[in-house]
Structures are given as C-alpha cells and as structure tokens.
mmCIF file of C-alpha atoms in Angstrom:
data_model
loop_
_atom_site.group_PDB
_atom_site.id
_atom_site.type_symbol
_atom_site.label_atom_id
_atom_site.label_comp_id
_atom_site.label_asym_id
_atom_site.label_seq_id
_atom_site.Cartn_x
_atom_site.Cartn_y
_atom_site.Cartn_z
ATOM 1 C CA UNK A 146 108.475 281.834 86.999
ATOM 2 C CA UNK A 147 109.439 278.311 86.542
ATOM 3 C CA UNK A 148 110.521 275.140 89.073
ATOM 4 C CA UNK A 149 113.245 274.027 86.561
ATOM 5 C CA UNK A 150 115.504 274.809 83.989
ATOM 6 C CA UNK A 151 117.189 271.836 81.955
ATOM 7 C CA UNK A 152 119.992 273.340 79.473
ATOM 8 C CA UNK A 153 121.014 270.656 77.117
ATOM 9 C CA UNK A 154 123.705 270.921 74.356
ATOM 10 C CA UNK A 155 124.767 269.367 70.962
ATOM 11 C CA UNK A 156 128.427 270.139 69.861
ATOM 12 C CA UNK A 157 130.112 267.919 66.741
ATOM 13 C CA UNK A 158 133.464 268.216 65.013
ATOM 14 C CA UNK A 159 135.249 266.795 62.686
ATOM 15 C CA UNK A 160 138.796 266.082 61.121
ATOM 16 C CA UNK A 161 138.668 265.704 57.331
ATOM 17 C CA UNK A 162 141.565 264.286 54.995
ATOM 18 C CA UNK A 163 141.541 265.194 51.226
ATOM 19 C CA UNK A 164 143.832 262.984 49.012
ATOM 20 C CA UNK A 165 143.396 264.149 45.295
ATOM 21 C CA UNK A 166 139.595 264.012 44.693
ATOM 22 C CA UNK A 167 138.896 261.559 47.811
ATOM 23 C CA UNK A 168 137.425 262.885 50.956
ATOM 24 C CA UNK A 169 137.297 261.518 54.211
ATOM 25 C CA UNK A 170 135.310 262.662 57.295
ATOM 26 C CA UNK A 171 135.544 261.513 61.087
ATOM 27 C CA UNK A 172 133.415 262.970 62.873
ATOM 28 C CA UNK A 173 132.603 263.220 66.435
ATOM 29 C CA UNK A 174 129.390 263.968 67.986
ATOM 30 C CA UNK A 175 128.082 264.902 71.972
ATOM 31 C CA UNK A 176 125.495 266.035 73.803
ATOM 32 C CA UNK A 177 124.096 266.132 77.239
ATOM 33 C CA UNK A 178 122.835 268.161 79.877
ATOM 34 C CA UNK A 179 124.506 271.353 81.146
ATOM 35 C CA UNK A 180 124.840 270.918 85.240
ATOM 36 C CA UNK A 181 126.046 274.518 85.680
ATOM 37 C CA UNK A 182 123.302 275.955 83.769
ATOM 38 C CA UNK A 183 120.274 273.392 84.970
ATOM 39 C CA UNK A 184 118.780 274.498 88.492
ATOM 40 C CA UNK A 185 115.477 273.486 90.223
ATOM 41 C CA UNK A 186 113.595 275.277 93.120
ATOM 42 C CA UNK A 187 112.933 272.847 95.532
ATOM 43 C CA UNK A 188 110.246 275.102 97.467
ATOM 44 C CA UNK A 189 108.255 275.085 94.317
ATOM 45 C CA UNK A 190 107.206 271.335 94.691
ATOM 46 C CA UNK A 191 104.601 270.770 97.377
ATOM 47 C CA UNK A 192 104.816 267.211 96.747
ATOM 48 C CA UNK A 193 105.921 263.751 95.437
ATOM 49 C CA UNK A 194 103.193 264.378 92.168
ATOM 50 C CA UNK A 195 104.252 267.784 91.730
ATOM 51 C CA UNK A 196 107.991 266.436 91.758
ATOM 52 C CA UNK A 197 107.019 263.687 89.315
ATOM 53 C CA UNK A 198 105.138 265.822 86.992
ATOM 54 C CA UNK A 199 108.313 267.955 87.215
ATOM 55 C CA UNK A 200 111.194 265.385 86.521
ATOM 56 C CA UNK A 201 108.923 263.846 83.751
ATOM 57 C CA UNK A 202 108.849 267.137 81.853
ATOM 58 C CA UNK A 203 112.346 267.695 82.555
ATOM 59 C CA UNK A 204 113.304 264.592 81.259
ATOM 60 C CA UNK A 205 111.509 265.284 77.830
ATOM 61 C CA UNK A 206 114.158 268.280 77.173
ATOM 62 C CA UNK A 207 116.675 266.005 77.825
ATOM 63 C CA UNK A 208 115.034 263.193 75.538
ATOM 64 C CA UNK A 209 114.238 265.803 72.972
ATOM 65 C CA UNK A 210 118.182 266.959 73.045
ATOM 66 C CA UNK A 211 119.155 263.156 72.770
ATOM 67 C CA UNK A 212 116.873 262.830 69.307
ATOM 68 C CA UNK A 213 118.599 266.308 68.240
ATOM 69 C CA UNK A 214 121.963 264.069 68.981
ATOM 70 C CA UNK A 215 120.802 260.854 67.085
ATOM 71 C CA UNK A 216 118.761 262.772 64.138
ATOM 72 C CA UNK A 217 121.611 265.510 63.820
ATOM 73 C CA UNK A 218 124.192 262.593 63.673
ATOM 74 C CA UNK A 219 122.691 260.767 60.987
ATOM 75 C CA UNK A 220 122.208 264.043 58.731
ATOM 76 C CA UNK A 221 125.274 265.410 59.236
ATOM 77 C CA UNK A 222 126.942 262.289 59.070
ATOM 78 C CA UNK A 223 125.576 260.418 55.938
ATOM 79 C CA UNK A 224 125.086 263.418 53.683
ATOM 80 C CA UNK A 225 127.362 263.097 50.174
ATOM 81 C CA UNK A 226 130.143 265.400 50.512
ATOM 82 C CA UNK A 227 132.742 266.302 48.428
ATOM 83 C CA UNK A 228 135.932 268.404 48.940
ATOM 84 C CA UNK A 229 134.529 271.936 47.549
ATOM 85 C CA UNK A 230 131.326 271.683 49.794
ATOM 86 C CA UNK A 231 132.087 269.690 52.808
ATOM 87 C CA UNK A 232 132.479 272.641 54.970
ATOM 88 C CA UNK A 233 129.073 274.487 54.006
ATOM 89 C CA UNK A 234 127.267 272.115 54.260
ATOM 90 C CA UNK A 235 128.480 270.374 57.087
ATOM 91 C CA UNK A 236 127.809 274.006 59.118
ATOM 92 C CA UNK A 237 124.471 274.016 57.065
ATOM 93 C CA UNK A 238 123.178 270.770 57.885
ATOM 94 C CA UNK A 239 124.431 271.399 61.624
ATOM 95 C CA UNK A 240 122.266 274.783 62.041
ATOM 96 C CA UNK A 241 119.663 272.986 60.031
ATOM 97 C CA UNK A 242 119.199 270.272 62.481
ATOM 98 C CA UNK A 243 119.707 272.516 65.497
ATOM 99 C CA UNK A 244 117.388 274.753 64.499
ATOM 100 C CA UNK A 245 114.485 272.427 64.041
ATOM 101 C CA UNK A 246 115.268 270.898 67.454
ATOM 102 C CA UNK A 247 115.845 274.142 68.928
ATOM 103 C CA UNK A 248 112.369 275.262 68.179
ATOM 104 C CA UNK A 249 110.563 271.695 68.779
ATOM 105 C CA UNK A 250 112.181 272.709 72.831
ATOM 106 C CA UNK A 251 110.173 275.691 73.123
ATOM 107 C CA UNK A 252 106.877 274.641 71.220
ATOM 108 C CA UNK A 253 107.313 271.686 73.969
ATOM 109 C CA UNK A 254 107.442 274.024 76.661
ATOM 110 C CA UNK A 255 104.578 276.441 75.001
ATOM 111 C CA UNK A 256 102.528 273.330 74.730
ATOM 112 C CA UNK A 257 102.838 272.038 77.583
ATOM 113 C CA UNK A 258 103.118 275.067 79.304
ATOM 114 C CA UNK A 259 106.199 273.950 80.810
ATOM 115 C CA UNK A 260 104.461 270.751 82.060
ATOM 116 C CA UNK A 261 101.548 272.175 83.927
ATOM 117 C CA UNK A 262 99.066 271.408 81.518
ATOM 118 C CA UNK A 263 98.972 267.734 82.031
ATOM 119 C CA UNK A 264 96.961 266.706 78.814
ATOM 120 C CA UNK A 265 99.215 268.517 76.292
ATOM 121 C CA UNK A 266 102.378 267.162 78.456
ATOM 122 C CA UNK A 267 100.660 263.335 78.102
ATOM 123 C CA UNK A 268 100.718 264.099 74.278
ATOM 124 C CA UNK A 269 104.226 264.926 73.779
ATOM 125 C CA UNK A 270 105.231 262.208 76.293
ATOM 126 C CA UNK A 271 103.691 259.931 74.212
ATOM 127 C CA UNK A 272 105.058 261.525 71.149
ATOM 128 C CA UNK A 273 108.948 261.713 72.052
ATOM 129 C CA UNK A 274 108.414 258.255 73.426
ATOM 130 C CA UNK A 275 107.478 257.260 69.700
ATOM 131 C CA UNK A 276 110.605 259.002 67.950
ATOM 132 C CA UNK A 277 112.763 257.998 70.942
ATOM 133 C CA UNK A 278 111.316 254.037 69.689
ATOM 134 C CA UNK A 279 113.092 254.561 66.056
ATOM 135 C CA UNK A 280 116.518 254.909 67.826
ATOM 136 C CA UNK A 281 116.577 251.175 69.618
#
C-alpha cells in the first residue's frame, strides 16, 4: 500500500568500571537508516512532486530517528547512576526513550497519512524542523 518504507534504528552500549563505590560509564551510541530493510517503488511516483513529496516524508523518519539518537543520548547518558541501579535503569531509560520515539513514527505516519495529506505533513515538517533546531 505504500511508495516507501524507511527502517531506522537506535542501538547503544556501554562498558562500565566499578572501583569501590565509584562508577564509571562509557557509553556508545548509533543510529541510522537500515538499507536492507528501506525499499521504494519507483512506479508509484508519476512525477518529480510526487517524488519530492515522497523523499520529504521519508526524510522526516529519518530526522525523527536522529532526535530519538540525540534525545535518547542525553537521557541515557546524563542520568545519576550508581553501581546497584546502573543496569535498570540504563535498560529503563533506553525502552523509555525508544518507546516514545517509536510511537511519535507511527502517529507521524497516521497523521500524515504517510505523507499524502499535505497539510498535516507541512505541520510536522515544521514541527521536527523545530526540535531538530535545539540540536545545533
């Protein structure tokens, strides 16, 4: 039913040291799009608007998914830990995080009905383009 599928991920880790009652954390964090998952079907754009229209909502997954990767960072990252509860709520914070950017992906595509409805897609555009503007 659709012209496109964007998959997008969000993976962390992390290596933690625990000296006595001291903690330390590295973490890592990464995220992109998924080629092997992603497709397009070329015969369903008739034409250089249609093929806009349809990059620009694309896009918006993957800008959505690179918030999840900024906002995820910085609540996993900076939240106190300390060496009985690092693990729980590292994995809590995680699913947290995913979650809410999980579901803000399909209200986007619900919305917008997956970018056809132009005035609902000109709405999130501009919102994303606001959160995106905390981030430079």
């Amino acid at each position: 039913p659709y012209a496109a599928l964007t998959v997008t991920n969000w993976q962390y880790s992390y290596k933690s040291k625990i000296s006595g009652k001291n903690l330390h954390i590295d973490f890592q964090f990464s995220g992109g799009v998924v080629p092997a998952e992603s497709w397009v079907k070329p015969n369903r754009i008739s034409n250089r608007k249609v093929s806009r229209q349809l990059l620009n909502h694309e896009q918006g997954h993957v800008n959505i998914n690179f918030l999840l990767l900024k906002d995820g960072e910085q609540q996993v990252r900076f939240q106190k830990y300390n060496t009985s509860n690092y693990k729980r709520l590292i994995q809590a914070n995680a699913n947290r995080v995913g979650k809410y950017y999980g579901e803000m992906q399909s209200r986007y595509d619900a919305e917008t009905k997956h970018g056809s409805d132009l005035e609902a897609q000109e709405k999130w555009d501009d919102y994303i383009r606001e959160q995106l503007d905390k981030y430079e």
